[in-house]
Amino acid sequence: MQALISAHSGLRWIALLLLLLAIFNAFTATNYEKKHRLVNLFTMITFHTQLLLGLALYFTSEKVQFVEGWMKETIYRFYGMEHISGMLLAIIAITIGHSKSKKGADDAAKFKAIKVWYVLAFILVLAFIPWPFRTELGAGWF
């Protein structure tokens, strides 16, 4: 169980870095090249891997319990509903953005899709990560 938690928590940093790189590329590059497509693809793959790890945790973690009054308990509500819902929306945004960037008519359209959808995903990810400063959630940096 601890290995799964560590993998999910550690991979978040790779996922965030890839997401930031994809966004940076979309705002700074002028020609859509193979390297940009690969960064976008690896970002999507990393987030889908995070989803699989997260689902395994969702069904095995002590932090997800659907007991009476679970919505009143911050930790159970966050992990049982808020975290998974927010991250699913982020992954959907990344998937849409990647798909639209592949279908873009020109380089500007491809980068625009990444700008819109990946920035939306980035905002969602930041909002729904159980950051260590949210002490009631009991999460760490790794």
CSV table of C-alpha atoms in Angstrom, one decimal:
chain,number,residue,atom,x,y,z
A,1,MET,CA,0.0,0.0,0.0
A,2,GLN,CA,2.8,2.4,0.9
A,3,ALA,CA,4.5,1.7,-2.4
A,4,LEU,CA,1.3,2.6,-4.3
A,5,ILE,CA,1.0,5.8,-2.3
A,6,SER,CA,4.6,6.8,-2.9
A,7,ALA,CA,4.3,6.0,-6.6
A,8,HIS,CA,1.1,8.1,-7.0
A,9,SER,CA,2.5,10.9,-4.9
A,10,GLY,CA,6.0,10.9,-6.6
A,11,LEU,CA,4.6,10.7,-10.2
A,12,ARG,CA,2.6,13.8,-9.5
A,13,TRP,CA,5.8,15.8,-9.8
A,14,ILE,CA,6.6,14.3,-13.2
A,15,ALA,CA,3.1,14.9,-14.4
A,16,LEU,CA,3.1,18.5,-13.3
A,17,LEU,CA,6.5,19.1,-14.9
A,18,LEU,CA,5.3,17.6,-18.2
A,19,LEU,CA,2.1,19.7,-18.0
A,20,LEU,CA,4.1,22.9,-17.4
A,21,LEU,CA,6.5,22.0,-20.3
A,22,ALA,CA,3.6,21.4,-22.6
A,23,ILE,CA,2.0,24.7,-21.6
A,24,PHE,CA,5.3,26.5,-22.0
A,25,ASN,CA,5.8,25.1,-25.4
A,26,ALA,CA,2.3,26.2,-26.5
A,27,PHE,CA,2.9,29.8,-25.5
A,28,THR,CA,6.5,30.1,-26.8
A,29,ALA,CA,7.0,27.9,-29.8
A,30,THR,CA,5.9,29.0,-33.3
A,31,ASN,CA,6.3,25.7,-35.3
A,32,TYR,CA,4.5,22.6,-34.0
A,33,GLU,CA,7.1,19.9,-34.2
A,34,LYS,CA,7.3,16.3,-33.3
A,35,LYS,CA,8.9,17.1,-29.9
A,36,HIS,CA,5.8,19.2,-29.0
A,37,ARG,CA,3.5,16.4,-30.0
A,38,LEU,CA,5.5,14.0,-27.9
A,39,VAL,CA,5.5,16.2,-24.8
A,40,ASN,CA,1.7,16.5,-25.1
A,41,LEU,CA,1.4,12.8,-25.5
A,42,PHE,CA,3.7,11.9,-22.6
A,43,THR,CA,1.8,14.4,-20.5
A,44,MET,CA,-1.5,12.6,-21.3
A,45,ILE,CA,0.0,9.2,-20.7
A,46,THR,CA,1.5,10.2,-17.3
A,47,PHE,CA,-1.9,11.6,-16.2
A,48,HIS,CA,-3.6,8.4,-17.3
A,49,THR,CA,-1.1,6.4,-15.4
A,50,GLN,CA,-1.8,8.6,-12.4
A,51,LEU,CA,-5.5,7.8,-12.8
A,52,LEU,CA,-4.8,4.1,-12.7
A,53,LEU,CA,-2.7,4.4,-9.6
A,54,GLY,CA,-5.3,6.7,-8.1
A,55,LEU,CA,-8.1,4.3,-8.8
A,56,ALA,CA,-6.2,1.5,-7.1
A,57,LEU,CA,-5.8,3.8,-4.0
A,58,TYR,CA,-9.4,4.8,-4.2
A,59,PHE,CA,-10.5,1.3,-3.6
A,60,THR,CA,-7.9,0.3,-1.0
A,61,SER,CA,-7.1,3.5,1.0
A,62,GLU,CA,-8.2,4.1,4.5
A,63,LYS,CA,-8.7,7.8,3.5
A,64,VAL,CA,-11.7,6.8,1.3
A,65,GLN,CA,-14.5,5.5,3.5
A,66,PHE,CA,-18.2,5.8,2.8
A,67,VAL,CA,-19.4,5.6,6.3
A,68,GLU,CA,-22.4,7.4,7.7
A,69,GLY,CA,-21.6,11.2,7.7
A,70,TRP,CA,-18.5,10.8,5.5
A,71,MET,CA,-19.3,14.1,3.7
A,72,LYS,CA,-19.0,15.9,7.0
A,73,GLU,CA,-15.5,14.6,7.5
A,74,THR,CA,-13.0,16.7,5.5
A,75,ILE,CA,-10.5,13.9,4.8
A,76,TYR,CA,-13.2,11.4,3.6
A,77,ARG,CA,-15.0,14.0,1.5
A,78,PHE,CA,-11.8,15.3,-0.1
A,79,TYR,CA,-10.4,11.8,-1.1
A,80,GLY,CA,-13.8,10.2,-1.6
A,81,MET,CA,-15.3,12.9,-3.9
A,82,GLU,CA,-13.3,16.1,-4.4
A,83,HIS,CA,-9.9,14.8,-5.3
A,84,ILE,CA,-11.1,12.1,-7.7
A,85,SER,CA,-13.7,14.4,-9.3
A,86,GLY,CA,-11.3,17.3,-9.9
A,87,MET,CA,-8.5,15.0,-11.2
A,88,LEU,CA,-10.9,13.2,-13.5
A,89,LEU,CA,-12.0,16.6,-15.0
A,90,ALA,CA,-8.3,17.5,-15.4
A,91,ILE,CA,-7.5,14.3,-17.2
A,92,ILE,CA,-10.5,14.8,-19.4
A,93,ALA,CA,-9.3,18.3,-20.3
A,94,ILE,CA,-5.8,17.0,-21.1
A,95,THR,CA,-7.3,14.2,-23.3
A,96,ILE,CA,-9.5,16.7,-25.1
A,97,GLY,CA,-6.6,19.1,-25.5
A,98,HIS,CA,-4.3,16.4,-26.9
A,99,SER,CA,-7.0,15.2,-29.3
A,100,LYS,CA,-7.8,18.7,-30.6
A,101,SER,CA,-4.1,19.5,-31.0
A,102,LYS,CA,-3.7,16.4,-33.2
A,103,LYS,CA,-6.6,17.6,-35.4
A,104,GLY,CA,-5.6,21.2,-35.6
A,105,ALA,CA,-5.6,22.6,-39.1
A,106,ASP,CA,-2.3,24.5,-38.6
A,107,ASP,CA,0.3,25.1,-35.9
A,108,ALA,CA,-1.5,28.0,-34.3
A,109,ALA,CA,-4.7,25.8,-33.9
A,110,LYS,CA,-2.7,23.0,-32.4
A,111,PHE,CA,-1.0,25.2,-29.9
A,112,LYS,CA,-4.3,27.0,-29.1
A,113,ALA,CA,-5.9,23.6,-28.1
A,114,ILE,CA,-3.0,22.9,-25.7
A,115,LYS,CA,-3.1,26.4,-24.3
A,116,VAL,CA,-6.8,26.3,-23.5
A,117,TRP,CA,-7.2,22.7,-22.3
A,118,TYR,CA,-3.9,22.1,-20.6
A,119,VAL,CA,-4.1,25.4,-18.7
A,120,LEU,CA,-7.6,24.4,-17.5
A,121,ALA,CA,-6.2,21.1,-16.5
A,122,PHE,CA,-3.3,22.7,-14.6
A,123,ILE,CA,-5.7,24.9,-12.6
A,124,LEU,CA,-7.8,21.9,-11.7
A,125,VAL,CA,-4.7,19.8,-10.7
A,126,LEU,CA,-3.4,22.6,-8.5
A,127,ALA,CA,-6.8,23.0,-6.8
A,128,PHE,CA,-7.2,19.3,-6.1
A,129,ILE,CA,-3.8,18.0,-5.1
A,130,PRO,CA,-3.7,17.2,-1.3
A,131,TRP,CA,-1.0,19.7,-0.6
A,132,PRO,CA,1.0,19.3,2.7
A,133,PHE,CA,-0.1,22.7,3.9
A,134,ARG,CA,-3.7,21.4,4.0
A,135,THR,CA,-2.9,19.7,7.2
A,136,GLU,CA,-6.4,18.2,7.7
A,137,LEU,CA,-5.7,15.9,4.6
A,138,GLY,CA,-2.7,14.2,6.1
A,139,ALA,CA,-0.6,14.3,2.9
A,140,GLY,CA,3.1,15.0,2.4
A,141,TRP,CA,5.3,16.3,-0.4
A,142,PHE,CA,6.1,12.7,-1.6
